[in-house]
Short mmCIF file of C-alpha atoms in Angstrom, two decimals:
data_model
loop_
_atom_site.label_atom_id
_atom_site.label_comp_id
_atom_site.label_asym_id
_atom_site.label_seq_id
_atom_site.Cartn_x
_atom_site.Cartn_y
_atom_site.Cartn_z
CA UNK A 424 30.09 3.46 8.90
CA UNK A 425 28.85 3.48 5.32
CA UNK A 426 29.54 0.34 3.26
CA UNK A 427 30.68 2.08 0.12
CA UNK A 428 30.72 -0.82 -2.39
CA UNK A 429 27.19 -1.89 -1.45
CA UNK A 430 26.02 1.71 -1.46
CA UNK A 431 27.60 2.41 -4.86
CA UNK A 432 25.91 -0.59 -6.52
CA UNK A 433 22.63 0.30 -4.83
CA UNK A 434 22.90 3.94 -5.89
CA UNK A 435 23.64 3.10 -9.54
CA UNK A 436 20.65 0.76 -9.86
CA UNK A 437 18.42 3.12 -7.89
CA UNK A 438 19.43 6.04 -10.09
CA UNK A 439 18.78 3.94 -13.20
CA UNK A 440 15.19 3.13 -12.22
CA UNK A 441 14.60 6.73 -11.13
CA UNK A 442 15.63 7.91 -14.60
CA UNK A 443 13.42 5.17 -16.03
CA UNK A 444 10.57 6.57 -13.96
CA UNK A 445 10.92 9.99 -15.56
CA UNK A 446 11.38 8.59 -19.08
CA UNK A 447 8.20 6.50 -18.63
CA UNK A 448 6.08 9.62 -19.13
CA UNK A 449 6.75 9.19 -22.88
CA UNK A 450 6.16 5.41 -22.95
CA UNK A 451 2.87 4.38 -24.61
CA UNK A 452 1.70 7.90 -24.00
CA UNK A 453 -1.79 8.99 -24.95
CA UNK A 454 -2.78 12.41 -26.20
CA UNK A 455 -1.89 13.96 -22.83
CA UNK A 456 -1.02 13.00 -19.26
CA UNK A 457 -3.36 15.81 -18.17
CA UNK A 458 -6.20 13.32 -17.84
CA UNK A 459 -6.86 10.98 -14.94
CA UNK A 460 -7.32 7.99 -17.25
CA UNK A 461 -3.81 8.56 -18.62
CA UNK A 462 -1.91 9.64 -15.49
CA UNK A 463 -3.75 7.46 -12.96
CA UNK A 464 -4.66 4.38 -15.06
CA UNK A 465 -2.05 4.35 -17.82
CA UNK A 466 -4.69 4.83 -20.50
CA UNK A 467 -6.52 1.61 -19.44
CA UNK A 468 -4.61 -0.36 -22.09
CA UNK A 469 -2.02 -2.56 -20.37
CA UNK A 470 -1.80 -6.07 -21.82
CA UNK A 471 -1.15 -9.41 -20.11
CA UNK A 472 2.60 -9.09 -19.51
CA UNK A 473 2.53 -5.49 -18.34
CA UNK A 474 -0.44 -6.19 -16.07
CA UNK A 475 1.31 -9.24 -14.61
CA UNK A 476 4.40 -7.24 -13.68
CA UNK A 477 2.37 -4.23 -12.55
CA UNK A 478 -0.11 -6.11 -10.35
CA UNK A 479 2.63 -8.43 -9.10
CA UNK A 480 4.76 -5.42 -8.20
CA UNK A 481 1.68 -3.85 -6.63
CA UNK A 482 0.71 -6.82 -4.45
CA UNK A 483 4.09 -8.40 -3.62
CA UNK A 484 5.91 -5.54 -1.98
CA UNK A 485 8.41 -4.74 0.77
CA UNK A 486 5.89 -6.70 2.83
CA UNK A 487 7.18 -9.74 0.94
CA UNK A 488 10.87 -8.97 1.17
CA UNK A 489 11.07 -7.46 4.65
CA UNK A 490 7.99 -7.91 6.80
CA UNK A 491 7.14 -11.61 6.31
CA UNK A 492 10.71 -12.91 6.91
CA UNK A 493 10.99 -10.53 9.89
CA UNK A 494 7.82 -12.02 11.36
CA UNK A 495 9.21 -15.55 10.99
CA UNK A 496 12.48 -14.38 12.52
CA UNK A 497 10.68 -12.92 15.53
CA UNK A 498 7.57 -15.09 15.98
CA UNK A 499 8.03 -18.26 13.95
CA UNK A 500 5.35 -20.24 12.13
CA UNK A 501 2.68 -17.54 12.39
CA UNK A 502 4.46 -15.70 9.59
CA UNK A 503 3.53 -18.45 7.15
CA UNK A 504 -0.07 -17.15 7.15
CA UNK A 505 0.95 -15.21 4.05
CA UNK A 506 1.09 -18.44 2.02
CA UNK A 507 -2.51 -19.71 2.43
CA UNK A 508 -3.61 -16.08 2.14
CA UNK A 509 -2.14 -15.76 -1.36
CA UNK A 510 -3.34 -19.26 -2.31
CA UNK A 511 -7.03 -18.63 -1.54
CA UNK A 512 -6.87 -15.02 -2.76
CA UNK A 513 -7.18 -15.54 -6.51
CA UNK A 514 -10.10 -18.00 -6.55
CA UNK A 515 -11.94 -15.59 -4.23
CA UNK A 516 -11.45 -12.52 -6.40
CA UNK A 517 -11.47 -14.10 -9.88
CA UNK A 518 -15.10 -13.31 -10.70
CA UNK A 519 -15.54 -10.07 -8.69
CA UNK A 520 -12.61 -8.31 -10.39
CA UNK A 521 -14.01 -9.21 -13.82
CA UNK A 522 -17.36 -7.67 -12.90
CA UNK A 523 -15.68 -4.59 -11.46
CA UNK A 524 -13.55 -4.12 -14.59
CA UNK A 525 -16.58 -4.38 -16.88
CA UNK A 526 -18.86 -1.98 -15.02
CA UNK A 527 -15.97 0.47 -14.57
CA UNK A 528 -15.14 0.42 -18.26
CA UNK A 529 -18.78 1.01 -19.26
CA UNK A 530 -19.26 3.96 -16.89
CA UNK A 531 -15.72 5.36 -16.80
CA UNK A 532 -15.22 4.59 -13.11
CA UNK A 533 -11.68 5.26 -11.87
CA UNK A 534 -12.07 4.26 -8.22
CA UNK A 535 -14.15 1.80 -6.17
CA UNK A 536 -15.93 4.82 -4.68
CA UNK A 537 -17.02 5.81 -8.21
CA UNK A 538 -18.73 2.42 -8.49
CA UNK A 539 -20.41 2.81 -5.10
CA UNK A 540 -21.71 6.27 -6.04
CA UNK A 541 -23.27 4.89 -9.23
CA UNK A 542 -24.58 1.70 -7.66
CA UNK A 543 -26.31 3.39 -4.70
CA UNK A 544 -26.87 6.96 -5.94
CA UNK A 545 -25.10 8.17 -2.80
CA UNK A 546 -22.24 10.65 -2.80
CA UNK A 547 -22.06 10.32 0.99
CA UNK A 548 -21.47 6.57 0.87
CA UNK A 549 -18.90 7.12 -1.89
CA UNK A 550 -17.17 9.73 0.29
CA UNK A 551 -16.97 7.27 3.17
CA UNK A 552 -15.46 4.60 0.91
CA UNK A 553 -12.97 7.10 -0.53
CA UNK A 554 -11.81 8.38 2.87
CA UNK A 555 -11.53 4.82 4.18
CA UNK A 556 -9.41 3.83 1.19
CA UNK A 557 -7.06 6.79 1.62
CA UNK A 558 -6.61 6.21 5.36
CA UNK A 559 -6.09 2.45 4.94
CA UNK A 560 -3.49 3.04 2.24
CA UNK A 561 -1.23 5.24 4.38
CA UNK A 562 0.03 2.49 6.74
CA UNK A 563 0.58 0.26 3.70
CA UNK A 564 2.75 2.94 2.06
CA UNK A 565 4.52 3.36 5.40
CA UNK A 566 5.40 -0.34 5.32
CA UNK A 567 7.09 0.14 1.95
CA UNK A 568 9.08 3.12 3.22
CA UNK A 569 10.06 1.10 6.31
CA UNK A 570 11.51 -1.56 4.02
CA UNK A 571 13.61 0.98 2.14
CA UNK A 572 14.70 2.61 5.40
CA UNK A 573 15.87 -0.79 6.69
CA UNK A 574 18.10 -1.27 3.64
CA UNK A 575 19.65 2.17 3.97
CA UNK A 576 20.36 1.55 7.66
CA UNK A 577 22.06 -1.72 6.81
CA UNK A 578 24.39 0.14 4.47
CA UNK A 579 25.37 2.46 7.32
CA UNK A 580 22.90 5.32 6.89
CA UNK A 581 21.58 5.40 10.44
CA UNK A 582 21.17 8.60 12.46
CA UNK A 583 19.87 9.81 15.81
CA UNK A 584 16.62 11.72 16.41
CA UNK A 585 15.07 13.12 13.26
CA UNK A 586 18.22 12.12 11.42
CA UNK A 587 17.28 8.52 12.19
CA UNK A 588 14.41 8.88 9.73
CA UNK A 589 16.45 10.74 7.14
CA UNK A 590 16.45 7.74 4.75
CA UNK A 591 12.65 7.84 4.93
CA UNK A 592 12.58 11.47 3.83
CA UNK A 593 15.00 10.72 0.99
CA UNK A 594 12.73 7.91 -0.18
CA UNK A 595 9.76 10.25 -0.03
CA UNK A 596 11.40 12.87 -2.23
CA UNK A 597 12.50 10.40 -4.91
CA UNK A 598 9.14 8.66 -4.93
CA UNK A 599 7.23 11.93 -5.07
CA UNK A 600 9.16 13.39 -7.99
CA UNK A 601 8.86 10.61 -10.53
CA UNK A 602 5.31 9.70 -9.54
CA UNK A 603 4.23 13.31 -10.09
CA UNK A 604 5.88 13.33 -13.50
CA UNK A 605 4.88 9.98 -15.01
CA UNK A 606 1.98 8.52 -13.04
CA UNK A 607 1.17 4.82 -13.37
CA UNK A 608 3.30 4.28 -16.48
CA UNK A 609 6.48 4.73 -14.44
CA UNK A 610 5.49 1.98 -12.03
CA UNK A 611 4.55 -0.41 -14.86
CA UNK A 612 7.94 0.07 -16.52
CA UNK A 613 10.01 -0.09 -13.32
CA UNK A 614 8.10 -3.23 -12.21
CA UNK A 615 9.92 -5.17 -14.96
CA UNK A 616 13.32 -4.24 -13.48
CA UNK A 617 12.14 -4.82 -9.92
CA UNK A 618 10.90 -8.35 -10.56
CA UNK A 619 13.96 -9.40 -12.53
CA UNK A 620 16.24 -8.26 -9.70
CA UNK A 621 14.08 -9.95 -7.04
CA UNK A 622 13.94 -13.30 -8.85
CA UNK A 623 17.71 -13.19 -9.35
CA UNK A 624 18.44 -12.47 -5.68
CA UNK A 625 15.97 -15.02 -4.31
CA UNK A 626 17.10 -17.87 -6.55
CA UNK A 627 20.69 -17.29 -5.46
CA UNK A 628 19.71 -16.93 -1.80
CA UNK A 629 17.54 -20.06 -1.48
CA UNK A 630 20.15 -22.26 -3.17
CA UNK A 631 23.36 -20.85 -1.71
CA UNK A 632 22.43 -19.95 1.88
CA UNK A 633 20.76 -23.23 3.02
CA UNK A 634 23.73 -25.20 1.69
CA UNK A 635 26.09 -22.92 3.61
CA UNK A 636 24.30 -23.48 6.93
CA UNK A 637 23.93 -27.25 6.80
CA UNK A 638 20.63 -27.65 4.96
CA UNK A 639 17.04 -27.02 5.96
CA UNK A 640 17.04 -29.58 8.78
CA UNK A 641 19.84 -27.76 10.59
CA UNK A 642 18.20 -24.40 9.94
CA UNK A 643 14.87 -25.58 11.38
CA UNK A 644 16.59 -27.03 14.48
CA UNK A 645 18.42 -23.76 15.10
CA UNK A 646 15.18 -21.78 14.64
CA UNK A 647 13.26 -24.02 17.06
CA UNK A 648 15.91 -23.55 19.76
CA UNK A 649 16.07 -19.78 19.36
CA UNK A 650 12.30 -19.24 19.26
CA UNK A 651 11.80 -21.40 22.37
CA UNK A 652 13.82 -18.94 24.46
CA UNK A 653 11.91 -16.59 26.72
CA UNK A 654 11.21 -13.10 25.40
CA UNK A 655 12.17 -10.66 28.21
CA UNK A 656 9.44 -8.23 27.17
CA UNK A 657 6.61 -10.77 27.50
CA UNK A 658 8.00 -13.50 29.79
CA UNK A 659 6.88 -16.12 27.23
CA UNK A 660 8.65 -17.95 24.41
CA UNK A 661 9.29 -15.69 21.43
CA UNK A 662 7.55 -18.14 19.10
CA UNK A 663 7.63 -21.61 17.60
CA UNK A 664 8.25 -23.27 14.26
CA UNK A 665 4.81 -24.88 14.72
CA UNK A 666 1.51 -23.17 15.46
CA UNK A 667 0.33 -23.27 19.06
CA UNK A 668 -3.13 -23.44 20.61
CA UNK A 669 -3.05 -19.68 21.13
CA UNK A 670 -2.25 -18.60 17.58
CA UNK A 671 -4.05 -21.12 15.35
CA UNK A 672 -7.22 -19.00 15.23
CA UNK A 673 -5.11 -15.92 14.59
CA UNK A 674 -3.38 -17.73 11.71
CA UNK A 675 -6.68 -18.70 10.06
CA UNK A 676 -8.32 -15.29 10.50
CA UNK A 677 -5.19 -13.50 9.32
CA UNK A 678 -5.08 -15.56 6.13
CA UNK A 679 -8.78 -15.19 5.34
CA UNK A 680 -8.98 -11.54 6.36
CA UNK A 681 -5.92 -10.61 4.33
CA UNK A 682 -7.29 -12.42 1.27
CA UNK A 683 -10.62 -10.60 1.52
CA UNK A 684 -8.90 -7.25 2.02
CA UNK A 685 -6.25 -7.23 -0.69
CA UNK A 686 -8.37 -6.43 -3.73
CA UNK A 687 -10.40 -3.90 -1.74
CA UNK A 688 -7.31 -1.70 -1.48
CA UNK A 689 -7.42 1.20 -3.96
CA UNK A 690 -4.02 0.28 -5.43
CA UNK A 691 -5.20 -3.24 -6.28
CA UNK A 692 -8.28 -1.81 -8.01
CA UNK A 693 -6.03 0.61 -9.91
CA UNK A 694 -3.99 -2.30 -11.27
CA UNK A 695 -7.19 -4.08 -12.34
CA UNK A 696 -8.75 -1.07 -14.05
CA UNK A 697 -5.50 -0.25 -15.89
CA UNK A 698 -5.68 -3.55 -17.79
CA UNK A 699 -7.00 -3.78 -21.32
CA UNK A 700 -9.77 -6.31 -20.78
CA UNK A 701 -11.29 -9.30 -19.06
CA UNK A 702 -9.09 -11.79 -20.93
CA UNK A 703 -6.01 -10.02 -19.58
CA UNK A 704 -7.38 -10.27 -16.04
CA UNK A 705 -8.27 -13.95 -16.43
CA UNK A 706 -4.73 -14.75 -17.54
CA UNK A 707 -3.31 -12.82 -14.62
CA UNK A 708 -5.53 -14.46 -12.01
CA UNK A 709 -4.07 -17.76 -13.25
CA UNK A 710 -0.46 -16.57 -13.49
CA UNK A 711 -0.10 -14.35 -10.41
CA UNK A 712 0.08 -17.28 -7.94
CA UNK A 713 3.62 -17.81 -9.29
CA UNK A 714 4.55 -14.94 -7.01
CA UNK A 715 3.30 -17.00 -4.06
CA UNK A 716 6.12 -19.48 -4.65
CA UNK A 717 8.53 -16.57 -4.39
CA UNK A 718 6.82 -15.46 -1.18
CA UNK A 719 7.27 -18.89 0.40
CA UNK A 720 10.97 -18.97 -0.43
CA UNK A 721 11.41 -15.46 0.92
CA UNK A 722 9.61 -16.30 4.14
CA UNK A 723 12.01 -19.16 4.84
CA UNK A 724 14.90 -16.69 4.81
CA UNK A 725 13.65 -15.55 8.22
CA UNK A 726 14.70 -18.94 9.58
CA UNK A 727 17.97 -18.80 7.63
CA UNK A 728 18.72 -15.50 9.39
CA UNK A 729 18.26 -17.24 12.75
CA UNK A 730 20.64 -20.03 11.78
CA UNK A 731 23.15 -17.45 10.56
CA UNK A 732 23.06 -15.70 13.94
CA UNK A 733 21.89 -12.41 12.45
CA UNK A 734 21.58 -9.52 14.90
CA UNK A 735 19.12 -6.81 13.82
CA UNK A 736 20.59 -3.32 13.56
CA UNK A 737 19.73 -1.04 16.45
CA UNK A 738 17.59 1.90 15.40
CA UNK A 739 19.40 4.93 16.81
CA UNK A 740 16.13 6.87 16.83
CA UNK A 741 14.46 4.41 19.24
CA UNK A 742 17.41 2.54 20.78
CA UNK A 743 15.83 -0.84 19.96
CA UNK A 744 16.78 -3.56 17.45
CA UNK A 745 14.97 -3.08 14.14
CA UNK A 746 13.76 -6.53 12.98
CA UNK A 747 13.01 -5.05 9.55
CA UNK A 748 16.75 -5.20 8.91
CA UNK A 749 17.26 -8.96 9.40
CA UNK A 750 17.14 -9.92 5.72
CA UNK A 751 19.27 -6.98 4.65
CA UNK A 752 21.84 -7.85 7.35
CA UNK A 753 21.76 -11.51 6.24
CA UNK A 754 22.51 -10.52 2.66
CA UNK A 755 25.18 -8.04 3.74
CA UNK A 756 26.95 -10.65 5.90
CA UNK A 757 26.75 -13.62 3.54
CA UNK A 758 27.07 -12.14 0.04
CA UNK A 759 29.94 -10.28 -1.57
CA UNK A 760 29.54 -6.48 -1.36
CA UNK A 761 28.61 -6.07 -5.02
CA UNK A 762 25.89 -8.76 -4.92
CA UNK A 763 24.65 -7.46 -1.58
CA UNK A 764 24.28 -4.09 -3.32
CA UNK A 765 22.13 -5.74 -5.99
CA UNK A 766 20.00 -7.39 -3.29
CA UNK A 767 19.56 -4.09 -1.47
CA UNK A 768 18.53 -2.40 -4.72
CA UNK A 769 15.95 -5.17 -5.30
CA UNK A 770 14.45 -4.53 -1.86
CA UNK A 771 14.53 -0.76 -2.31
CA UNK A 772 12.91 -0.82 -5.74
CA UNK A 773 10.47 -3.45 -4.46
CA UNK A 774 9.39 -0.88 -1.90
CA UNK A 775 9.12 2.16 -4.15
CA UNK A 776 7.04 0.61 -6.97
CA UNK A 777 4.03 -0.36 -4.81
CA UNK A 778 4.35 2.79 -2.70
CA UNK A 779 4.01 4.89 -5.83
CA UNK A 780 1.01 2.89 -7.08
CA UNK A 781 -0.65 3.23 -3.70
CA UNK A 782 -0.18 6.99 -3.66
CA UNK A 783 -1.63 7.23 -7.18
CA UNK A 784 -4.67 5.19 -6.15
CA UNK A 785 -5.26 7.32 -3.06
CA UNK A 786 -4.87 10.46 -5.18
CA UNK A 787 -7.49 9.16 -7.62
CA UNK A 788 -9.91 8.75 -4.70
CA UNK A 789 -9.30 12.30 -3.52
CA UNK A 790 -9.73 13.75 -6.99
CA UNK A 791 -12.79 11.87 -8.16
CA UNK A 792 -14.76 11.43 -4.95
CA UNK A 793 -13.88 14.46 -2.86
CA UNK A 794 -12.45 17.27 -5.00
CA UNK A 795 -14.70 16.82 -8.03
CA UNK A 796 -17.80 15.83 -6.07
CA UNK A 797 -17.70 18.41 -3.29
CA UNK A 798 -15.20 21.15 -4.13
CA UNK A 799 -15.25 21.67 -7.90
CA UNK A 800 -17.99 19.87 -9.80
CA UNK A 801 -17.04 21.55 -13.09
CA UNK A 802 -13.37 20.51 -12.92
CA UNK A 803 -11.81 19.84 -16.32
CA UNK A 804 -9.80 16.65 -16.98
CA UNK A 805 -6.59 18.72 -16.75
CA UNK A 806 -7.62 20.11 -13.36
CA UNK A 807 -8.47 16.61 -12.14
CA UNK A 808 -5.04 15.33 -13.21
CA UNK A 809 -3.27 18.22 -11.47
CA UNK A 810 -5.22 17.60 -8.27
CA UNK A 811 -4.33 13.92 -8.38
CA UNK A 812 -0.63 14.72 -8.77
CA UNK A 813 -0.69 17.09 -5.79
CA UNK A 814 -2.74 14.67 -3.71
CA UNK A 815 -0.23 11.88 -4.34
CA UNK A 816 2.39 14.06 -2.62
CA UNK A 817 0.14 14.67 0.39
CA UNK A 818 -0.56 10.95 0.79
CA UNK A 819 3.17 10.21 0.93
CA UNK A 820 3.62 12.85 3.63
CA UNK A 821 0.83 11.18 5.59
CA UNK A 822 2.55 7.80 5.25
CA UNK A 823 5.84 9.26 6.52
CA UNK A 824 4.09 10.80 9.53
CA UNK A 825 2.31 7.49 10.18
CA UNK A 826 5.50 5.48 10.39
CA UNK A 827 7.14 8.11 12.62
CA UNK A 828 4.14 8.23 14.98
CA UNK A 829 3.10 4.54 15.12
CA UNK A 830 5.65 1.92 16.16
CA UNK A 831 4.14 -1.58 15.92
CA UNK A 832 6.08 -4.60 17.12
CA UNK A 833 6.51 -5.97 13.62
CA UNK A 834 6.39 -3.87 10.45
CA UNK A 835 3.86 -6.30 9.01
CA UNK A 836 1.34 -4.85 11.46
CA UNK A 837 1.38 -1.66 9.39
CA UNK A 838 -0.28 -3.65 6.60
CA UNK A 839 -2.56 -5.56 8.95
CA UNK A 840 -3.83 -2.39 10.66
CA UNK A 841 -4.63 -1.03 7.19
CA UNK A 842 -6.42 -4.31 6.49
CA UNK A 843 -8.70 -3.82 9.51
CA UNK A 844 -9.74 -0.47 8.05
CA UNK A 845 -10.17 -1.44 4.38
CA UNK A 846 -12.14 -4.61 5.23
CA UNK A 847 -15.00 -2.38 6.32
CA UNK A 848 -15.61 -1.44 2.66
CA UNK A 849 -16.30 -5.07 1.65
CA UNK A 850 -20.12 -4.90 1.93
CA UNK A 851 -20.39 -1.67 -0.08
CA UNK A 852 -17.90 -2.69 -2.80
CA UNK A 853 -17.56 -6.47 -3.16
CA UNK A 854 -21.07 -7.56 -2.15
CA UNK A 855 -22.57 -4.70 -4.16
CA UNK A 856 -21.05 -6.18 -7.33
CA UNK A 857 -23.70 -8.91 -7.02
CA UNK A 858 -26.65 -7.43 -5.15
CA UNK A 859 -28.18 -4.18 -3.86
CA UNK A 860 -30.10 -5.94 -1.11
CA UNK A 861 -28.03 -4.24 1.59
CA UNK A 862 -29.51 -0.75 1.99
CA UNK A 863 -27.25 2.25 1.45
CA UNK A 864 -28.00 3.67 4.91
CA UNK A 865 -27.44 0.24 6.42
CA UNK A 866 -24.07 0.08 4.71
CA UNK A 867 -23.14 3.38 6.34
CA UNK A 868 -24.30 2.09 9.71
CA UNK A 869 -22.38 -1.16 9.32
CA UNK A 870 -19.25 0.70 8.22
CA UNK A 871 -19.45 3.00 11.25
CA UNK A 872 -19.99 0.11 13.68
CA UNK A 873 -17.27 -2.10 12.18
CA UNK A 874 -14.67 0.64 11.88
CA UNK A 875 -15.40 2.08 15.31
CA UNK A 876 -15.20 -1.32 17.02
CA UNK A 877 -12.10 -2.28 15.03
CA UNK A 878 -10.25 0.89 16.03
CA UNK A 879 -11.36 0.40 19.64
CA UNK A 880 -9.89 -3.11 19.65
CA UNK A 881 -6.66 -1.96 17.98
CA UNK A 882 -6.36 0.72 20.65
CA UNK A 883 -6.32 -1.99 23.32
CA UNK A 884 -3.39 -3.90 21.82
CA UNK A 885 -0.05 -3.04 23.48
CA UNK A 886 3.46 -3.27 22.05
CA UNK A 887 5.62 -5.04 24.65
CA UNK A 888 8.82 -4.35 22.74
CA UNK A 889 8.38 -0.56 22.91
CA UNK A 890 6.24 -0.38 26.08
CA UNK A 891 3.54 1.42 24.09
CA UNK A 892 0.08 0.65 25.48
CA UNK A 893 -1.95 1.16 22.28
CA UNK A 894 -1.96 0.32 18.56
CA UNK A 895 0.85 -2.20 19.02
CA UNK A 896 -0.41 -4.73 16.46
CA UNK A 897 -3.49 -6.45 15.06
CA UNK A 898 -3.70 -9.67 17.14
CA UNK A 899 -6.19 -9.49 20.03
CA UNK A 900 -6.64 -12.00 22.83
CA UNK A 901 -10.24 -13.21 23.04
CA UNK A 902 -10.58 -12.19 26.68
CA UNK A 903 -10.63 -8.54 25.55
CA UNK A 904 -13.71 -9.01 23.37
CA UNK A 905 -16.86 -7.45 24.79
CA UNK A 906 -20.51 -8.21 23.97
CA UNK A 907 -22.96 -5.71 25.47
CA UNK A 908 -20.62 -5.20 28.42
CA UNK A 909 -20.04 -8.93 28.91
CA UNK A 910 -16.77 -10.81 28.41
CA UNK A 911 -17.77 -14.21 26.96
CA UNK A 912 -14.14 -15.33 26.58
CA UNK A 913 -12.78 -14.06 29.90
CA UNK A 914 -9.41 -15.58 30.72
CA UNK A 915 -8.76 -16.89 27.19
CA UNK A 916 -5.28 -16.37 25.76
CA UNK A 917 -6.30 -17.41 22.23
CA UNK A 918 -5.65 -14.64 19.71
CA UNK A 919 -7.68 -13.47 16.71
CA UNK A 920 -7.18 -10.98 13.90
CA UNK A 921 -9.08 -7.79 14.72
CA UNK A 922 -10.08 -7.24 11.08
CA UNK A 923 -12.34 -10.28 10.95
CA UNK A 924 -14.06 -9.36 14.22
CA UNK A 925 -14.74 -5.84 12.97
CA UNK A 926 -16.01 -7.13 9.61
CA UNK A 927 -18.42 -9.50 11.35
CA UNK A 928 -19.83 -6.60 13.38
CA UNK A 929 -20.13 -4.57 10.17
CA UNK A 930 -22.07 -7.29 8.36
CA UNK A 931 -24.43 -8.01 11.26
CA UNK A 932 -25.32 -4.33 11.66
CA UNK A 933 -25.73 -3.85 7.90
CA UNK A 934 -28.06 -6.84 7.57
CA UNK A 935 -30.22 -5.89 10.59
CA UNK A 936 -30.54 -2.26 9.48
CA UNK A 937 -31.36 -3.36 5.91
CA UNK A 938 -34.24 -5.47 7.21
CA UNK A 939 -35.60 -2.50 9.16
CA UNK A 940 -35.14 0.04 6.35
CA UNK A 941 -36.66 -2.24 3.72
CA UNK A 942 -39.62 -2.94 5.98
CA UNK A 943 -40.07 0.83 6.29
CA UNK A 944 -39.77 1.23 2.51
CA UNK A 945 -36.96 3.78 2.81
CA UNK A 946 -35.55 4.67 -0.62
CA UNK A 947 -32.34 2.89 -1.61
CA UNK A 948 -31.53 5.32 -4.43
CA UNK A 949 -31.39 4.73 -8.16
CA UNK A 950 -28.95 2.23 -9.66
CA UNK A 951 -26.92 3.75 -12.52
CA UNK A 952 -25.69 0.32 -13.60
CA UNK A 953 -27.49 -2.37 -15.59
CA UNK A 954 -27.14 -6.14 -15.40
CA UNK A 955 -25.35 -6.29 -18.74
CA UNK A 956 -22.73 -3.76 -17.63
CA UNK A 957 -21.02 -6.40 -15.50
CA UNK A 958 -20.20 -8.67 -18.43
CA UNK A 959 -18.92 -6.41 -21.23
CA UNK A 960 -15.41 -6.85 -22.59
CA UNK A 961 -13.05 -4.45 -24.36
CA UNK A 962 -14.64 -5.25 -27.70
CA UNK A 963 -18.00 -3.93 -26.50
CA UNK A 964 -16.83 -0.54 -25.24
CA UNK A 965 -15.59 2.56 -27.00
CA UNK A 966 -12.54 4.57 -25.97
CA UNK A 967 -12.98 6.81 -22.91
CA UNK A 968 -14.34 10.25 -23.68
CA UNK A 969 -14.30 13.46 -21.63
CA UNK A 970 -14.13 13.01 -17.85
CA UNK A 971 -13.40 9.30 -18.25
CA UNK A 972 -16.96 8.31 -19.25
CA UNK A 973 -17.40 5.53 -21.79
CA UNK A 974 -20.37 4.20 -23.72
CA UNK A 975 -21.29 0.79 -24.97
CA UNK A 976 -21.46 0.12 -28.70
#
């Protein structure tokens, strides 16, 4: 049964931001949107406030509103890994993103693969980075669409079979239309509305709901009792409000791996390159941790849902409870219909903004590093922009297919599986910002080894909730790790994040191959960048010229 008051409020706000998305094509518009710098990077001229809302909307997504509380609801303390992850993130990336912005502004780079191509004089390595970025982005977009789908189900839009994913297809159409029309400007403008709604809902929720259920002490007691109960699918306790001996290593590797991965994602790089200058980025690296406070408050709502006795909505397409719906159900049960509608709109918009940015970033990779490099070298800026718009549609279709085909135990695993993939670009992108010591062929070898081993490990992880034997998550027990056919941790039940294991393999292979290739004096290609390129600011660079290339003054 459809909850009409909630749906009406949701629909009005959703329609308003959709219209805003189309109108955004005229906001701060350059000479033409038929240029990748304008459509895909907003003209590279966003100031501090716009960048703060854009990057915040880009990084703090449906993952924040849906996946993290759902993980606490289902597994307990492990879900808090997202807090240290976002605490250590900004000190780690502060200097690298400044260097990436500078060299990209000097040379007109639009994607991280552009930088790799210039740094190593290798279109093949750039192709590998581009394809990896596109593939890693799809499960992350799927996570956003899963968040929106959960909200629509909570309002009564839940079908059987293909109809069970109908809300997903609706989200795809809306997202595709206004992204095609307005590009990155739409997301920057809508991010203002999204963040205002989210802060409003969360402030009300974290003050009102704990008081209603007896305070945080009572909520924690109720959560501890519920999580201690045996999970029928595994025969073990569902979780704990404290870390256990089995998941402490997983917690640490999840936090560190996620922090290393976040600004390797194409959509994060897009937000960085769209800013006006290094000063803007410095201010944002200082101010963005404010979102981490919001993340912590949101995470605690997973425990509030336990104390409230929330029952996840059964997904009619699979016949199983959908834990993605716990926060939406909590809001629907505890708030008045009109405020619940506002909360649902905040979650829905919080899913669409980053999904659109991600599709734009993936489209930029296709256009610059595949289409222009291999299919049409003489493409005009207008042809590049058209390709990017079409590619953004294809990426969204891929994300929809991904979420239909892959059913991880918790939706957060969609992001973590993408993290395993994107982490394999760290040596070629992040390390290359400081040194070219790693050889370009060694980087390819390391990427192949790390990605291959990472996918092999992911394939071994089952999903007990759905009885699927493969790709059921990103946490691997150590006893499944192999070293030259040996099992050094046989019998261990300690878990680890697959992404960090795969990255370690990548780095070891890259270093060993670099030693061999350098000893053999194999050419490492010409470097198109100069030392000074990594330190220029907006005052030292002219406006972009044809094909996005800039020159120093």
